[in-house]
Amino acid sequence: MLKSQLPMNEHYAGLYSVMQNIPYCHDSKGPEQTLDLIVPWQVSLEDPTDKTYPLIVFVQGSGWQLADNGFEVVQLAEMAKKGYIVAMVRHRNAFKNNPFPDYLMDVKCAIRFLRANAKKYCINPEQVIGLGTSSGGNAVQLVGLTADDPQYETSDYSDFSDKVDVVISCFGVSNVVAIKDQAEFVEVTQKLENSRYSNTLEQMSPFFQVRPGRNYPPFLLMHGSEDTLVPYNQMPEMALRLDSDGYEVETVTVVGADHESNFWSQQVWDKILNFITTHLPVKQ
């Protein structure tokens, strides 16, 4: 008979869980909006801890419709294990009579909610990263360019900021005007147009929202060179727009990659992590 002993995991090292369907936004049309959090067990079990973690606010691409938060959850859990709280934010569906700027207002509301509840979830409110893919990349780019803009705010958590300290957009839509006649986007852009906003598609295009003399966070733009949905040239054009006004921007071309799918690799996630830690070092 073999007998052995193992030490207990007193501080839950390496153990994480997903807190699902946390309501964050009440001042919106339609059903209450929710997000999911990936947190260390010390947070989810409410075990007392004074430690705080940088926050990654992730917005999954969905064509501005209802996102599947499970799509990247395994990869995002690996980011959590490297020292982050990860929030996966749902927003209103453009196909359910929610035109622009509803999705942007929701993401901003989620950020304010998380800052308002930073102590509860052990979040460092001074280190917030916006990470998004495709239409989610569009959302986080706009968040980075419109920090605390009252035209995109709801009354929820109005005492807190919706700014982010880093923007990371993967195959994000930077210029909606340029793709509005593309077959895959005709219907969705029609749903997003809002008669209350002149030039709606320009307002929801980060490319047209860059202004000189602002305090924008650093941008990391990543795109597959063979993207068949969101044209690759959206990335260098957006980067040039930021760079020409003196803002910090880095681009990464994933050679041969299409939209989503074969874009992803460990090297891509390593680059994302390196960009974050360069600008917002994790305090161990």
mmCIF file with all atom_site columns, N, CA, C and O in Angstrom, residues 24 35 55 57 59 89 104-117 123 125 128-130 139-140 143-144 157 160-164:
data_model
loop_
_atom_site.group_PDB
_atom_site.id
_atom_site.type_symbol
_atom_site.label_atom_id
_atom_site.label_alt_id
_atom_site.label_comp_id
_atom_site.label_asym_id
_atom_site.label_entity_id
_atom_site.label_seq_id
_atom_site.pdbx_PDB_ins_code
_atom_site.Cartn_x
_atom_site.Cartn_y
_atom_site.Cartn_z
_atom_site.occupancy
_atom_site.B_iso_or_equiv
_atom_site.pdbx_formal_charge
_atom_site.auth_seq_id
_atom_site.auth_comp_id
_atom_site.auth_asym_id
_atom_site.auth_atom_id
_atom_site.pdbx_PDB_model_num
ATOM 1   N N  . TYR A 1 24  ? -25.471 44.908 -14.236 1.00 0.00 ? 24  TYR A N  1
ATOM 2   C CA . TYR A 1 24  ? -24.665 46.113 -14.091 1.00 0.00 ? 24  TYR A CA 1
ATOM 3   C C  . TYR A 1 24  ? -25.376 47.383 -14.535 1.00 0.00 ? 24  TYR A C  1
ATOM 4   O O  . TYR A 1 24  ? -24.970 48.477 -14.175 1.00 0.00 ? 24  TYR A O  1
ATOM 5   N N  . LEU A 1 35  ? -22.992 41.091 -16.902 1.00 0.00 ? 35  LEU A N  1
ATOM 6   C CA . LEU A 1 35  ? -21.628 40.734 -17.263 1.00 0.00 ? 35  LEU A CA 1
ATOM 7   C C  . LEU A 1 35  ? -21.212 39.508 -16.470 1.00 0.00 ? 35  LEU A C  1
ATOM 8   O O  . LEU A 1 35  ? -21.856 39.143 -15.487 1.00 0.00 ? 35  LEU A O  1
ATOM 9   N N  . LEU A 1 55  ? -7.972  45.273 -14.027 1.00 0.00 ? 55  LEU A N  1
ATOM 10  C CA . LEU A 1 55  ? -9.223  44.805 -14.621 1.00 0.00 ? 55  LEU A CA 1
ATOM 11  C C  . LEU A 1 55  ? -9.131  44.803 -16.134 1.00 0.00 ? 55  LEU A C  1
ATOM 12  O O  . LEU A 1 55  ? -8.779  45.818 -16.744 1.00 0.00 ? 55  LEU A O  1
ATOM 13  N N  . VAL A 1 57  ? -11.589 44.573 -19.236 1.00 0.00 ? 57  VAL A N  1
ATOM 14  C CA . VAL A 1 57  ? -12.987 44.626 -19.673 1.00 0.00 ? 57  VAL A CA 1
ATOM 15  C C  . VAL A 1 57  ? -13.019 44.114 -21.107 1.00 0.00 ? 57  VAL A C  1
ATOM 16  O O  . VAL A 1 57  ? -12.513 44.760 -22.031 1.00 0.00 ? 57  VAL A O  1
ATOM 17  N N  . VAL A 1 59  ? -14.974 42.752 -24.531 1.00 0.00 ? 59  VAL A N  1
ATOM 18  C CA . VAL A 1 59  ? -16.217 42.822 -25.310 1.00 0.00 ? 59  VAL A CA 1
ATOM 19  C C  . VAL A 1 59  ? -16.060 41.915 -26.525 1.00 0.00 ? 59  VAL A C  1
ATOM 20  O O  . VAL A 1 59  ? -15.259 42.183 -27.435 1.00 0.00 ? 59  VAL A O  1
ATOM 21  N N  . VAL A 1 89  ? -18.382 41.547 -20.897 1.00 0.00 ? 89  VAL A N  1
ATOM 22  C CA . VAL A 1 89  ? -19.545 42.429 -20.870 1.00 0.00 ? 89  VAL A CA 1
ATOM 23  C C  . VAL A 1 89  ? -20.509 42.118 -22.007 1.00 0.00 ? 89  VAL A C  1
ATOM 24  O O  . VAL A 1 89  ? -20.104 42.012 -23.169 1.00 0.00 ? 89  VAL A O  1
ATOM 25  N N  . LEU A 1 104 ? -22.421 51.205 -26.905 1.00 0.00 ? 104 LEU A N  1
ATOM 26  C CA . LEU A 1 104 ? -21.327 51.970 -26.302 1.00 0.00 ? 104 LEU A CA 1
ATOM 27  C C  . LEU A 1 104 ? -21.703 52.441 -24.904 1.00 0.00 ? 104 LEU A C  1
ATOM 28  O O  . LEU A 1 104 ? -20.891 52.364 -23.963 1.00 0.00 ? 104 LEU A O  1
ATOM 29  N N  . MET A 1 105 ? -22.913 52.898 -24.738 1.00 0.00 ? 105 MET A N  1
ATOM 30  C CA . MET A 1 105 ? -23.377 53.339 -23.418 1.00 0.00 ? 105 MET A CA 1
ATOM 31  C C  . MET A 1 105 ? -23.354 52.183 -22.419 1.00 0.00 ? 105 MET A C  1
ATOM 32  O O  . MET A 1 105 ? -23.018 52.369 -21.242 1.00 0.00 ? 105 MET A O  1
ATOM 33  N N  . ASP A 1 106 ? -23.699 50.977 -22.885 1.00 0.00 ? 106 ASP A N  1
ATOM 34  C CA . ASP A 1 106 ? -23.691 49.818 -21.993 1.00 0.00 ? 106 ASP A CA 1
ATOM 35  C C  . ASP A 1 106 ? -22.279 49.477 -21.529 1.00 0.00 ? 106 ASP A C  1
ATOM 36  O O  . ASP A 1 106 ? -22.039 49.227 -20.348 1.00 0.00 ? 106 ASP A O  1
ATOM 37  N N  . VAL A 1 107 ? -21.333 49.438 -22.460 1.00 0.00 ? 107 VAL A N  1
ATOM 38  C CA . VAL A 1 107 ? -19.957 49.108 -22.082 1.00 0.00 ? 107 VAL A CA 1
ATOM 39  C C  . VAL A 1 107 ? -19.408 50.135 -21.114 1.00 0.00 ? 107 VAL A C  1
ATOM 40  O O  . VAL A 1 107 ? -18.755 49.800 -20.116 1.00 0.00 ? 107 VAL A O  1
ATOM 41  N N  . LYS A 1 108 ? -19.691 51.397 -21.360 1.00 0.00 ? 108 LYS A N  1
ATOM 42  C CA . LYS A 1 108 ? -19.244 52.454 -20.453 1.00 0.00 ? 108 LYS A CA 1
ATOM 43  C C  . LYS A 1 108 ? -19.907 52.308 -19.078 1.00 0.00 ? 108 LYS A C  1
ATOM 44  O O  . LYS A 1 108 ? -19.254 52.505 -18.038 1.00 0.00 ? 108 LYS A O  1
ATOM 45  N N  . CYS A 1 109 ? -21.169 51.959 -19.066 1.00 0.00 ? 109 CYS A N  1
ATOM 46  C CA . CYS A 1 109 ? -21.877 51.746 -17.801 1.00 0.00 ? 109 CYS A CA 1
ATOM 47  C C  . CYS A 1 109 ? -21.249 50.589 -17.032 1.00 0.00 ? 109 CYS A C  1
ATOM 48  O O  . CYS A 1 109 ? -21.089 50.656 -15.804 1.00 0.00 ? 109 CYS A O  1
ATOM 49  N N  . ALA A 1 110 ? -20.879 49.528 -17.739 1.00 0.00 ? 110 ALA A N  1
ATOM 50  C CA . ALA A 1 110 ? -20.250 48.386 -17.087 1.00 0.00 ? 110 ALA A CA 1
ATOM 51  C C  . ALA A 1 110 ? -18.938 48.790 -16.420 1.00 0.00 ? 110 ALA A C  1
ATOM 52  O O  . ALA A 1 110 ? -18.629 48.346 -15.304 1.00 0.00 ? 110 ALA A O  1
ATOM 53  N N  . ILE A 1 111 ? -18.163 49.629 -17.087 1.00 0.00 ? 111 ILE A N  1
ATOM 54  C CA . ILE A 1 111 ? -16.898 50.088 -16.501 1.00 0.00 ? 111 ILE A CA 1
ATOM 55  C C  . ILE A 1 111 ? -17.162 50.905 -15.245 1.00 0.00 ? 111 ILE A C  1
ATOM 56  O O  . ILE A 1 111 ? -16.478 50.730 -14.216 1.00 0.00 ? 111 ILE A O  1
ATOM 57  N N  . ARG A 1 112 ? -18.140 51.774 -15.282 1.00 0.00 ? 112 ARG A N  1
ATOM 58  C CA . ARG A 1 112 ? -18.465 52.573 -14.082 1.00 0.00 ? 112 ARG A CA 1
ATOM 59  C C  . ARG A 1 112 ? -18.964 51.665 -12.952 1.00 0.00 ? 112 ARG A C  1
ATOM 60  O O  . ARG A 1 112 ? -18.623 51.868 -11.784 1.00 0.00 ? 112 ARG A O  1
ATOM 61  N N  . PHE A 1 113 ? -19.784 50.675 -13.294 1.00 0.00 ? 113 PHE A N  1
ATOM 62  C CA . PHE A 1 113 ? -20.264 49.723 -12.289 1.00 0.00 ? 113 PHE A CA 1
ATOM 63  C C  . PHE A 1 113 ? -19.094 49.012 -11.617 1.00 0.00 ? 113 PHE A C  1
ATOM 64  O O  . PHE A 1 113 ? -19.065 48.837 -10.387 1.00 0.00 ? 113 PHE A O  1
ATOM 65  N N  . LEU A 1 114 ? -18.134 48.584 -12.412 1.00 0.00 ? 114 LEU A N  1
ATOM 66  C CA . LEU A 1 114 ? -16.997 47.847 -11.866 1.00 0.00 ? 114 LEU A CA 1
ATOM 67  C C  . LEU A 1 114 ? -16.129 48.748 -10.991 1.00 0.00 ? 114 LEU A C  1
ATOM 68  O O  . LEU A 1 114 ? -15.605 48.300 -9.967  1.00 0.00 ? 114 LEU A O  1
ATOM 69  N N  . ARG A 1 115 ? -15.991 50.004 -11.370 1.00 0.00 ? 115 ARG A N  1
ATOM 70  C CA . ARG A 1 115 ? -15.258 50.931 -10.500 1.00 0.00 ? 115 ARG A CA 1
ATOM 71  C C  . ARG A 1 115 ? -16.041 51.173 -9.212  1.00 0.00 ? 115 ARG A C  1
ATOM 72  O O  . ARG A 1 115 ? -15.460 51.253 -8.122  1.00 0.00 ? 115 ARG A O  1
ATOM 73  N N  . ALA A 1 116 ? -17.355 51.305 -9.326  1.00 0.00 ? 116 ALA A N  1
ATOM 74  C CA . ALA A 1 116 ? -18.180 51.530 -8.139  1.00 0.00 ? 116 ALA A CA 1
ATOM 75  C C  . ALA A 1 116 ? -18.107 50.350 -7.182  1.00 0.00 ? 116 ALA A C  1
ATOM 76  O O  . ALA A 1 116 ? -18.270 50.513 -5.965  1.00 0.00 ? 116 ALA A O  1
ATOM 77  N N  . ASN A 1 117 ? -17.868 49.169 -7.708  1.00 0.00 ? 117 ASN A N  1
ATOM 78  C CA . ASN A 1 117 ? -17.816 47.952 -6.898  1.00 0.00 ? 117 ASN A CA 1
ATOM 79  C C  . ASN A 1 117 ? -16.393 47.376 -6.827  1.00 0.00 ? 117 ASN A C  1
ATOM 80  O O  . ASN A 1 117 ? -16.213 46.173 -6.619  1.00 0.00 ? 117 ASN A O  1
ATOM 81  N N  . ILE A 1 123 ? -10.854 44.903 -7.344  1.00 0.00 ? 123 ILE A N  1
ATOM 82  C CA . ILE A 1 123 ? -10.373 45.528 -8.572  1.00 0.00 ? 123 ILE A CA 1
ATOM 83  C C  . ILE A 1 123 ? -9.532  46.752 -8.231  1.00 0.00 ? 123 ILE A C  1
ATOM 84  O O  . ILE A 1 123 ? -9.880  47.528 -7.341  1.00 0.00 ? 123 ILE A O  1
ATOM 85  N N  . PRO A 1 125 ? -9.049  50.159 -9.473  1.00 0.00 ? 125 PRO A N  1
ATOM 86  C CA . PRO A 1 125 ? -9.767  51.032 -10.412 1.00 0.00 ? 125 PRO A CA 1
ATOM 87  C C  . PRO A 1 125 ? -8.849  51.944 -11.214 1.00 0.00 ? 125 PRO A C  1
ATOM 88  O O  . PRO A 1 125 ? -9.303  52.607 -12.149 1.00 0.00 ? 125 PRO A O  1
ATOM 89  N N  . VAL A 1 128 ? -7.344  49.787 -15.682 1.00 0.00 ? 128 VAL A N  1
ATOM 90  C CA . VAL A 1 128 ? -8.462  49.198 -16.431 1.00 0.00 ? 128 VAL A CA 1
ATOM 91  C C  . VAL A 1 128 ? -8.078  49.083 -17.899 1.00 0.00 ? 128 VAL A C  1
ATOM 92  O O  . VAL A 1 128 ? -7.694  50.074 -18.531 1.00 0.00 ? 128 VAL A O  1
ATOM 93  N N  . ILE A 1 129 ? -8.189  47.880 -18.425 1.00 0.00 ? 129 ILE A N  1
ATOM 94  C CA . ILE A 1 129 ? -7.814  47.583 -19.811 1.00 0.00 ? 129 ILE A CA 1
ATOM 95  C C  . ILE A 1 129 ? -9.078  47.301 -20.611 1.00 0.00 ? 129 ILE A C  1
ATOM 96  O O  . ILE A 1 129 ? -9.915  46.487 -20.201 1.00 0.00 ? 129 ILE A O  1
ATOM 97  N N  . GLY A 1 130 ? -9.221  47.945 -21.758 1.00 0.00 ? 130 GLY A N  1
ATOM 98  C CA . GLY A 1 130 ? -10.301 47.632 -22.677 1.00 0.00 ? 130 GLY A CA 1
ATOM 99  C C  . GLY A 1 130 ? -9.797  46.685 -23.748 1.00 0.00 ? 130 GLY A C  1
ATOM 100 O O  . GLY A 1 130 ? -8.834  47.002 -24.460 1.00 0.00 ? 130 GLY A O  1
ATOM 101 N N  . ALA A 1 139 ? -16.093 48.879 -30.034 1.00 0.00 ? 139 ALA A N  1
ATOM 102 C CA . ALA A 1 139 ? -16.597 49.438 -28.770 1.00 0.00 ? 139 ALA A CA 1
ATOM 103 C C  . ALA A 1 139 ? -15.464 49.925 -27.882 1.00 0.00 ? 139 ALA A C  1
ATOM 104 O O  . ALA A 1 139 ? -15.525 51.040 -27.343 1.00 0.00 ? 139 ALA A O  1
ATOM 105 N N  . VAL A 1 140 ? -14.404 49.124 -27.715 1.00 0.00 ? 140 VAL A N  1
ATOM 106 C CA . VAL A 1 140 ? -13.340 49.542 -26.801 1.00 0.00 ? 140 VAL A CA 1
ATOM 107 C C  . VAL A 1 140 ? -12.513 50.678 -27.388 1.00 0.00 ? 140 VAL A C  1
ATOM 108 O O  . VAL A 1 140 ? -12.002 51.528 -26.636 1.00 0.00 ? 140 VAL A O  1
ATOM 109 N N  . VAL A 1 143 ? -14.578 53.648 -26.511 1.00 0.00 ? 143 VAL A N  1
ATOM 110 C CA . VAL A 1 143 ? -14.435 53.926 -25.080 1.00 0.00 ? 143 VAL A CA 1
ATOM 111 C C  . VAL A 1 143 ? -13.142 54.700 -24.830 1.00 0.00 ? 143 VAL A C  1
ATOM 112 O O  . VAL A 1 143 ? -13.113 55.692 -24.085 1.00 0.00 ? 143 VAL A O  1
ATOM 113 N N  . GLY A 1 144 ? -12.053 54.268 -25.468 1.00 0.00 ? 144 GLY A N  1
ATOM 114 C CA . GLY A 1 144 ? -10.782 54.947 -25.288 1.00 0.00 ? 144 GLY A CA 1
ATOM 115 C C  . GLY A 1 144 ? -10.776 56.374 -25.796 1.00 0.00 ? 144 GLY A C  1
ATOM 116 O O  . GLY A 1 144 ? -10.051 57.226 -25.261 1.00 0.00 ? 144 GLY A O  1
ATOM 117 N N  . TYR A 1 157 ? -24.243 55.036 -11.777 1.00 0.00 ? 157 TYR A N  1
ATOM 118 C CA . TYR A 1 157 ? -22.874 55.196 -11.273 1.00 0.00 ? 157 TYR A CA 1
ATOM 119 C C  . TYR A 1 157 ? -22.197 56.441 -11.860 1.00 0.00 ? 157 TYR A C  1
ATOM 120 O O  . TYR A 1 157 ? -21.024 56.417 -12.245 1.00 0.00 ? 157 TYR A O  1
ATOM 121 N N  . PHE A 1 160 ? -18.596 57.876 -11.124 1.00 0.00 ? 160 PHE A N  1
ATOM 122 C CA . PHE A 1 160 ? -17.394 57.122 -11.472 1.00 0.00 ? 160 PHE A CA 1
ATOM 123 C C  . PHE A 1 160 ? -17.062 57.302 -12.949 1.00 0.00 ? 160 PHE A C  1
ATOM 124 O O  . PHE A 1 160 ? -17.927 57.577 -13.770 1.00 0.00 ? 160 PHE A O  1
ATOM 125 N N  . SER A 1 161 ? -15.774 57.134 -13.262 1.00 0.00 ? 161 SER A N  1
ATOM 126 C CA . SER A 1 161 ? -15.278 57.335 -14.620 1.00 0.00 ? 161 SER A CA 1
ATOM 127 C C  . SER A 1 161 ? -15.450 56.080 -15.468 1.00 0.00 ? 161 SER A C  1
ATOM 128 O O  . SER A 1 161 ? -15.386 54.955 -14.962 1.00 0.00 ? 161 SER A O  1
ATOM 129 N N  . ASP A 1 162 ? -15.636 56.283 -16.780 1.00 0.00 ? 162 ASP A N  1
ATOM 130 C CA . ASP A 1 162 ? -15.682 55.152 -17.708 1.00 0.00 ? 162 ASP A CA 1
ATOM 131 C C  . ASP A 1 162 ? -14.414 55.070 -18.563 1.00 0.00 ? 162 ASP A C  1
ATOM 132 O O  . ASP A 1 162 ? -14.368 54.358 -19.552 1.00 0.00 ? 162 ASP A O  1
ATOM 133 N N  . LYS A 1 163 ? -13.363 55.762 -18.168 1.00 0.00 ? 163 LYS A N  1
ATOM 134 C CA . LYS A 1 163 ? -12.139 55.747 -18.961 1.00 0.00 ? 163 LYS A CA 1
ATOM 135 C C  . LYS A 1 163 ? -11.418 54.408 -18.807 1.00 0.00 ? 163 LYS A C  1
ATOM 136 O O  . LYS A 1 163 ? -11.600 53.690 -17.811 1.00 0.00 ? 163 LYS A O  1
ATOM 137 N N  . VAL A 1 164 ? -10.615 54.078 -19.802 1.00 0.00 ? 164 VAL A N  1
ATOM 138 C CA . VAL A 1 164 ? -9.725  52.925 -19.713 1.00 0.00 ? 164 VAL A CA 1
ATOM 139 C C  . VAL A 1 164 ? -8.292  53.418 -19.864 1.00 0.00 ? 164 VAL A C  1
ATOM 140 O O  . VAL A 1 164 ? -8.041  54.485 -20.423 1.00 0.00 ? 164 VAL A O  1
#
